[in-house]
Amino acid sequence: MPTTYPKSQHVLVLNSGSSSLKFAIIDANNGHEIISGLAERLGGEAPSIKYKYNGAKTTIDLKANQAHEEAINTLVTLIKTHKLDEHLIAVGHRVVHGGENFIKSILIDEDVISGITQAATLAPLHGHANLLGISSAKTSFKGLPQIAVFDTAFHQTMDEVAYLYALPYKLYTDFGVRRYGFHGTSHCYVAEQAAQLLNQPLEQSNFISAHLGNGCSVCAIKNGKSVDTSMGLTPLAGLIMGMRSGDIDPGLFNFLTTQLNYSAQQIDDLLNQESGLLGISGLSNDCRTIEEASLNGNQRATLALDMFCYRLSKQIAAYMVPLQRLDAVIFTGGIGENSDLIRKKVISQLAFLGIDCDEQANLNARLGQQGIISSEKARIKAIVMPTNEEWVIANDAANIVKEL
């Protein structure tokens, strides 16, 4: 459970994408969301900010081609208009890639910006967007501490046998080519919550956490620490995702370039934006759309779901090797929290581990209820645990500010 504080500790949480900016003000005491929203299509013809405050949803249209700095300026005005700046103590930034330099959240200074810039070469789409958000926030929120919270930090406890690739070793030593993993704040949060649910110490708990959304990853957590994870150098590796392929034969690159004349950019677009559930089904990257189509007899939709569940089940089973003993499988993320169908399919394929699915508990979880969805007799528990990455970021920021 995140640390609690005696008075309001509001943190503005920013998650900056290449053409979007997700934001929220979170009370680090309890995870309460004061305001939240999304600036999207930044730099395009019709950018806008959509936000929710006091239960009401509002849209602000921005001028064409306005980007991150202008969006944050509008956000500052919005915050001050509603007098939400009175309890702000920090700005917390989700930074996707921290490389090996950052093993925990940190106060941003010039050295930290230099380190994030260096790591951005490993994930240029995410890294440069994160730097844009930090730069804009520093200008707009002068005087507020800026805190970086890294997706990769939780996985820095992996051993080299898990994170190294079987490539020439100098690619690692000279260029940092290795498995880093992502979704670290989510895996960390749900593991802590699952340990509390099971009434056992986190440092004595073994979990496999499945974060399933448009991006998907699995993490093996031994005695509360990450020992392996499915994503790699970039968020493309591992499971089938909404639009990302997950693991493929590296020889595909040669085939696409020599036989089909694909460029490097076309291959990148293919693997990151045209594959996964979208590529298999030909319908959508949204699991809800695919499930509905499958129920209506669409064979490719059914194939997409079957492939998704098979790859996920196989990855979970593989993580019994580093763990040896497993307390629970945790489902989180948009799909993990809401798709009773996928949870049931995956659990049935893992029955040999001693895990099962209580049908009513599984259906109830779709209504937003966290908890155990396996039967009392199950040797390994199945848990649905809503993630709260924003609270993790707010809590880390508040902890750092407290020490200043």
PDB file of C-alpha atoms in Angstrom, residues 121-279:
ATOM      1  CA  THR A 121      17.652   6.251 -28.079  1.00  0.00           C
ATOM      2  CA  LEU A 122      16.375   2.838 -26.915  1.00  0.00           C
ATOM      3  CA  ALA A 123      12.723   3.925 -27.249  1.00  0.00           C
ATOM      4  CA  PRO A 124      12.710   7.074 -29.381  1.00  0.00           C
ATOM      5  CA  LEU A 125       8.931   7.355 -29.825  1.00  0.00           C
ATOM      6  CA  HIS A 126       8.260   7.269 -26.074  1.00  0.00           C
ATOM      7  CA  GLY A 127      11.487   8.854 -24.826  1.00  0.00           C
ATOM      8  CA  HIS A 128      11.383  12.035 -26.841  1.00  0.00           C
ATOM      9  CA  ALA A 129       7.703  12.525 -25.977  1.00  0.00           C
ATOM     10  CA  ASN A 130       8.534  12.156 -22.277  1.00  0.00           C
ATOM     11  CA  LEU A 131      11.258  14.791 -22.624  1.00  0.00           C
ATOM     12  CA  LEU A 132       8.786  17.145 -24.318  1.00  0.00           C
ATOM     13  CA  GLY A 133       6.390  16.768 -21.412  1.00  0.00           C
ATOM     14  CA  ILE A 134       9.124  17.391 -18.846  1.00  0.00           C
ATOM     15  CA  SER A 135      10.395  20.477 -20.673  1.00  0.00           C
ATOM     16  CA  SER A 136       6.921  21.962 -21.018  1.00  0.00           C
ATOM     17  CA  ALA A 137       6.009  21.242 -17.383  1.00  0.00           C
ATOM     18  CA  LYS A 138       9.223  22.813 -16.085  1.00  0.00           C
ATOM     19  CA  THR A 139       8.325  26.014 -17.937  1.00  0.00           C
ATOM     20  CA  SER A 140       4.678  26.045 -16.902  1.00  0.00           C
ATOM     21  CA  PHE A 141       5.043  24.869 -13.294  1.00  0.00           C
ATOM     22  CA  LYS A 142       8.061  26.848 -12.114  1.00  0.00           C
ATOM     23  CA  GLY A 143       8.874  26.143  -8.484  1.00  0.00           C
ATOM     24  CA  LEU A 144       7.181  22.737  -8.357  1.00  0.00           C
ATOM     25  CA  PRO A 145       9.513  19.733  -8.033  1.00  0.00           C
ATOM     26  CA  GLN A 146       9.472  17.544 -11.152  1.00  0.00           C
ATOM     27  CA  ILE A 147       9.721  13.809 -10.469  1.00  0.00           C
ATOM     28  CA  ALA A 148      10.514  11.067 -13.000  1.00  0.00           C
ATOM     29  CA  VAL A 149       8.921   7.646 -12.450  1.00  0.00           C
ATOM     30  CA  PHE A 150      10.254   4.951 -14.769  1.00  0.00           C
ATOM     31  CA  ASP A 151       8.386   2.021 -16.335  1.00  0.00           C
ATOM     32  CA  THR A 152      11.650   0.092 -16.414  1.00  0.00           C
ATOM     33  CA  ALA A 153      12.791   0.650 -12.802  1.00  0.00           C
ATOM     34  CA  PHE A 154      10.863  -2.248 -11.210  1.00  0.00           C
ATOM     35  CA  HIS A 155      12.584  -4.714 -13.544  1.00  0.00           C
ATOM     36  CA  GLN A 156      16.134  -3.645 -12.640  1.00  0.00           C
ATOM     37  CA  THR A 157      16.204  -6.514 -10.119  1.00  0.00           C
ATOM     38  CA  MET A 158      16.362  -9.070 -12.971  1.00  0.00           C
ATOM     39  CA  ASP A 159      19.533 -11.177 -13.167  1.00  0.00           C
ATOM     40  CA  GLU A 160      21.686 -11.042 -16.287  1.00  0.00           C
ATOM     41  CA  VAL A 161      20.635 -14.563 -17.279  1.00  0.00           C
ATOM     42  CA  ALA A 162      17.131 -13.122 -17.695  1.00  0.00           C
ATOM     43  CA  TYR A 163      17.908  -9.746 -19.239  1.00  0.00           C
ATOM     44  CA  LEU A 164      20.771 -10.461 -21.641  1.00  0.00           C
ATOM     45  CA  TYR A 165      20.219 -11.391 -25.281  1.00  0.00           C
ATOM     46  CA  ALA A 166      22.355 -14.061 -26.968  1.00  0.00           C
ATOM     47  CA  LEU A 167      24.067 -11.416 -29.088  1.00  0.00           C
ATOM     48  CA  PRO A 168      27.699 -10.285 -29.192  1.00  0.00           C
ATOM     49  CA  TYR A 169      28.339  -9.093 -25.642  1.00  0.00           C
ATOM     50  CA  LYS A 170      29.675  -5.709 -26.730  1.00  0.00           C
ATOM     51  CA  LEU A 171      26.204  -4.741 -27.970  1.00  0.00           C
ATOM     52  CA  TYR A 172      25.240  -4.778 -24.301  1.00  0.00           C
ATOM     53  CA  THR A 173      28.371  -3.184 -22.867  1.00  0.00           C
ATOM     54  CA  ASP A 174      28.718  -0.511 -25.558  1.00  0.00           C
ATOM     55  CA  PHE A 175      25.105   0.222 -26.484  1.00  0.00           C
ATOM     56  CA  GLY A 176      22.900  -1.130 -23.677  1.00  0.00           C
ATOM     57  CA  VAL A 177      21.132  -3.724 -25.834  1.00  0.00           C
ATOM     58  CA  ARG A 178      19.317  -5.949 -23.314  1.00  0.00           C
ATOM     59  CA  ARG A 179      15.854  -6.763 -21.986  1.00  0.00           C
ATOM     60  CA  TYR A 180      14.475  -3.907 -19.861  1.00  0.00           C
ATOM     61  CA  GLY A 181      10.760  -4.602 -19.516  1.00  0.00           C
ATOM     62  CA  PHE A 182       7.932  -2.117 -19.071  1.00  0.00           C
ATOM     63  CA  HIS A 183       4.653  -1.603 -17.164  1.00  0.00           C
ATOM     64  CA  GLY A 184       6.811  -1.678 -14.024  1.00  0.00           C
ATOM     65  CA  THR A 185       4.606   0.675 -11.993  1.00  0.00           C
ATOM     66  CA  SER A 186       1.574  -1.507 -12.732  1.00  0.00           C
ATOM     67  CA  HIS A 187       3.267  -4.820 -11.903  1.00  0.00           C
ATOM     68  CA  CYS A 188       4.682  -3.323  -8.687  1.00  0.00           C
ATOM     69  CA  TYR A 189       1.331  -1.913  -7.578  1.00  0.00           C
ATOM     70  CA  VAL A 190      -0.803  -5.016  -8.179  1.00  0.00           C
ATOM     71  CA  ALA A 191       1.784  -7.272  -6.507  1.00  0.00           C
ATOM     72  CA  GLU A 192       1.624  -5.139  -3.353  1.00  0.00           C
ATOM     73  CA  GLN A 193      -2.172  -5.178  -3.416  1.00  0.00           C
ATOM     74  CA  ALA A 194      -2.343  -8.938  -4.046  1.00  0.00           C
ATOM     75  CA  ALA A 195      -0.047  -9.634  -1.084  1.00  0.00           C
ATOM     76  CA  GLN A 196      -2.376  -7.588   1.129  1.00  0.00           C
ATOM     77  CA  LEU A 197      -5.405  -9.418  -0.260  1.00  0.00           C
ATOM     78  CA  LEU A 198      -3.802 -12.762   0.585  1.00  0.00           C
ATOM     79  CA  ASN A 199      -2.675 -11.413   3.977  1.00  0.00           C
ATOM     80  CA  GLN A 200       0.967 -12.342   3.454  1.00  0.00           C
ATOM     81  CA  PRO A 201       4.213 -10.343   3.338  1.00  0.00           C
ATOM     82  CA  LEU A 202       5.147  -9.106  -0.135  1.00  0.00           C
ATOM     83  CA  GLU A 203       8.750 -10.170   0.403  1.00  0.00           C
ATOM     84  CA  GLN A 204       7.530 -13.756   0.843  1.00  0.00           C
ATOM     85  CA  SER A 205       5.130 -13.709  -2.120  1.00  0.00           C
ATOM     86  CA  ASN A 206       5.555 -15.190  -5.597  1.00  0.00           C
ATOM     87  CA  PHE A 207       3.238 -13.860  -8.296  1.00  0.00           C
ATOM     88  CA  ILE A 208       2.868 -13.836 -12.050  1.00  0.00           C
ATOM     89  CA  SER A 209       1.306 -10.532 -13.046  1.00  0.00           C
ATOM     90  CA  ALA A 210      -0.399 -10.161 -16.427  1.00  0.00           C
ATOM     91  CA  HIS A 211      -0.915  -6.539 -17.464  1.00  0.00           C
ATOM     92  CA  LEU A 212      -3.293  -6.800 -20.411  1.00  0.00           C
ATOM     93  CA  GLY A 213      -4.418  -3.770 -22.391  1.00  0.00           C
ATOM     94  CA  ASN A 214      -3.539  -2.375 -25.798  1.00  0.00           C
ATOM     95  CA  GLY A 215      -0.002  -3.110 -24.608  1.00  0.00           C
ATOM     96  CA  CYS A 216       0.514  -6.385 -22.748  1.00  0.00           C
ATOM     97  CA  SER A 217       3.242  -7.838 -20.568  1.00  0.00           C
ATOM     98  CA  VAL A 218       3.756 -10.591 -18.011  1.00  0.00           C
ATOM     99  CA  CYS A 219       6.078 -10.299 -15.028  1.00  0.00           C
ATOM    100  CA  ALA A 220       7.481 -13.032 -12.785  1.00  0.00           C
ATOM    101  CA  ILE A 221       7.674 -11.627  -9.256  1.00  0.00           C
ATOM    102  CA  LYS A 222       9.711 -13.608  -6.710  1.00  0.00           C
ATOM    103  CA  ASN A 223       9.687 -12.518  -3.085  1.00  0.00           C
ATOM    104  CA  GLY A 224       8.217  -9.208  -4.217  1.00  0.00           C
ATOM    105  CA  LYS A 225      10.829  -8.466  -6.883  1.00  0.00           C
ATOM    106  CA  SER A 226      10.781  -8.735 -10.663  1.00  0.00           C
ATOM    107  CA  VAL A 227      12.931 -11.627 -11.890  1.00  0.00           C
ATOM    108  CA  ASP A 228      11.713 -11.821 -15.497  1.00  0.00           C
ATOM    109  CA  THR A 229       9.306 -10.067 -17.829  1.00  0.00           C
ATOM    110  CA  SER A 230       8.020 -10.541 -21.355  1.00  0.00           C
ATOM    111  CA  MET A 231       8.778  -7.146 -22.902  1.00  0.00           C
ATOM    112  CA  GLY A 232      12.356  -6.507 -23.948  1.00  0.00           C
ATOM    113  CA  LEU A 233      14.578  -3.736 -25.242  1.00  0.00           C
ATOM    114  CA  THR A 234      11.352  -2.086 -26.424  1.00  0.00           C
ATOM    115  CA  PRO A 235       7.653  -2.593 -25.600  1.00  0.00           C
ATOM    116  CA  LEU A 236       7.225  -4.613 -28.816  1.00  0.00           C
ATOM    117  CA  ALA A 237       8.455  -7.950 -27.461  1.00  0.00           C
ATOM    118  CA  GLY A 238       6.521 -10.742 -25.776  1.00  0.00           C
ATOM    119  CA  LEU A 239       2.764 -11.215 -25.906  1.00  0.00           C
ATOM    120  CA  ILE A 240       0.306 -10.541 -28.701  1.00  0.00           C
ATOM    121  CA  MET A 241      -1.071  -7.039 -28.080  1.00  0.00           C
ATOM    122  CA  GLY A 242      -3.693  -4.735 -29.526  1.00  0.00           C
ATOM    123  CA  MET A 243      -1.650  -3.652 -32.544  1.00  0.00           C
ATOM    124  CA  ARG A 244       1.828  -5.020 -31.709  1.00  0.00           C
ATOM    125  CA  SER A 245       2.975  -8.416 -32.910  1.00  0.00           C
ATOM    126  CA  GLY A 246       4.859  -9.500 -29.820  1.00  0.00           C
ATOM    127  CA  ASP A 247       7.612 -12.073 -30.375  1.00  0.00           C
ATOM    128  CA  ILE A 248       8.371 -13.004 -33.986  1.00  0.00           C
ATOM    129  CA  ASP A 249      11.139 -14.789 -35.898  1.00  0.00           C
ATOM    130  CA  PRO A 250      13.898 -12.165 -36.424  1.00  0.00           C
ATOM    131  CA  GLY A 251      14.396 -13.694 -39.877  1.00  0.00           C
ATOM    132  CA  LEU A 252      11.149 -11.992 -40.868  1.00  0.00           C
ATOM    133  CA  PHE A 253      13.086  -8.726 -41.275  1.00  0.00           C
ATOM    134  CA  ASN A 254      15.267 -10.197 -44.022  1.00  0.00           C
ATOM    135  CA  PHE A 255      12.254 -11.707 -45.778  1.00  0.00           C
ATOM    136  CA  LEU A 256      10.328  -8.433 -45.720  1.00  0.00           C
ATOM    137  CA  THR A 257      13.257  -6.360 -46.997  1.00  0.00           C
ATOM    138  CA  THR A 258      14.624  -8.714 -49.662  1.00  0.00           C
ATOM    139  CA  GLN A 259      11.428 -10.356 -50.907  1.00  0.00           C
ATOM    140  CA  LEU A 260       8.798  -7.647 -50.384  1.00  0.00           C
ATOM    141  CA  ASN A 261      10.978  -4.518 -50.514  1.00  0.00           C
ATOM    142  CA  TYR A 262       9.815  -3.222 -47.145  1.00  0.00           C
ATOM    143  CA  SER A 263      11.686  -0.257 -45.689  1.00  0.00           C
ATOM    144  CA  ALA A 264      12.756  -0.153 -42.043  1.00  0.00           C
ATOM    145  CA  GLN A 265       9.922   2.295 -41.312  1.00  0.00           C
ATOM    146  CA  GLN A 266       7.360   0.054 -43.016  1.00  0.00           C
ATOM    147  CA  ILE A 267       8.506  -2.891 -40.902  1.00  0.00           C
ATOM    148  CA  ASP A 268       8.298  -0.777 -37.753  1.00  0.00           C
ATOM    149  CA  ASP A 269       4.768   0.334 -38.666  1.00  0.00           C
ATOM    150  CA  LEU A 270       3.774  -3.245 -39.505  1.00  0.00           C
ATOM    151  CA  LEU A 271       4.932  -4.672 -36.181  1.00  0.00           C
ATOM    152  CA  ASN A 272       3.798  -1.810 -33.937  1.00  0.00           C
ATOM    153  CA  GLN A 273       0.597  -0.549 -35.551  1.00  0.00           C
ATOM    154  CA  GLU A 274      -0.815  -3.170 -37.936  1.00  0.00           C
ATOM    155  CA  SER A 275      -0.313  -6.484 -36.135  1.00  0.00           C
ATOM    156  CA  GLY A 276      -1.545  -8.116 -32.917  1.00  0.00           C
ATOM    157  CA  LEU A 277      -5.284  -8.500 -32.402  1.00  0.00           C
ATOM    158  CA  LEU A 278      -5.921  -5.983 -35.165  1.00  0.00           C
ATOM    159  CA  GLY A 279      -3.772  -7.823 -37.690  1.00  0.00           C
TER     160      GLY A 279
END
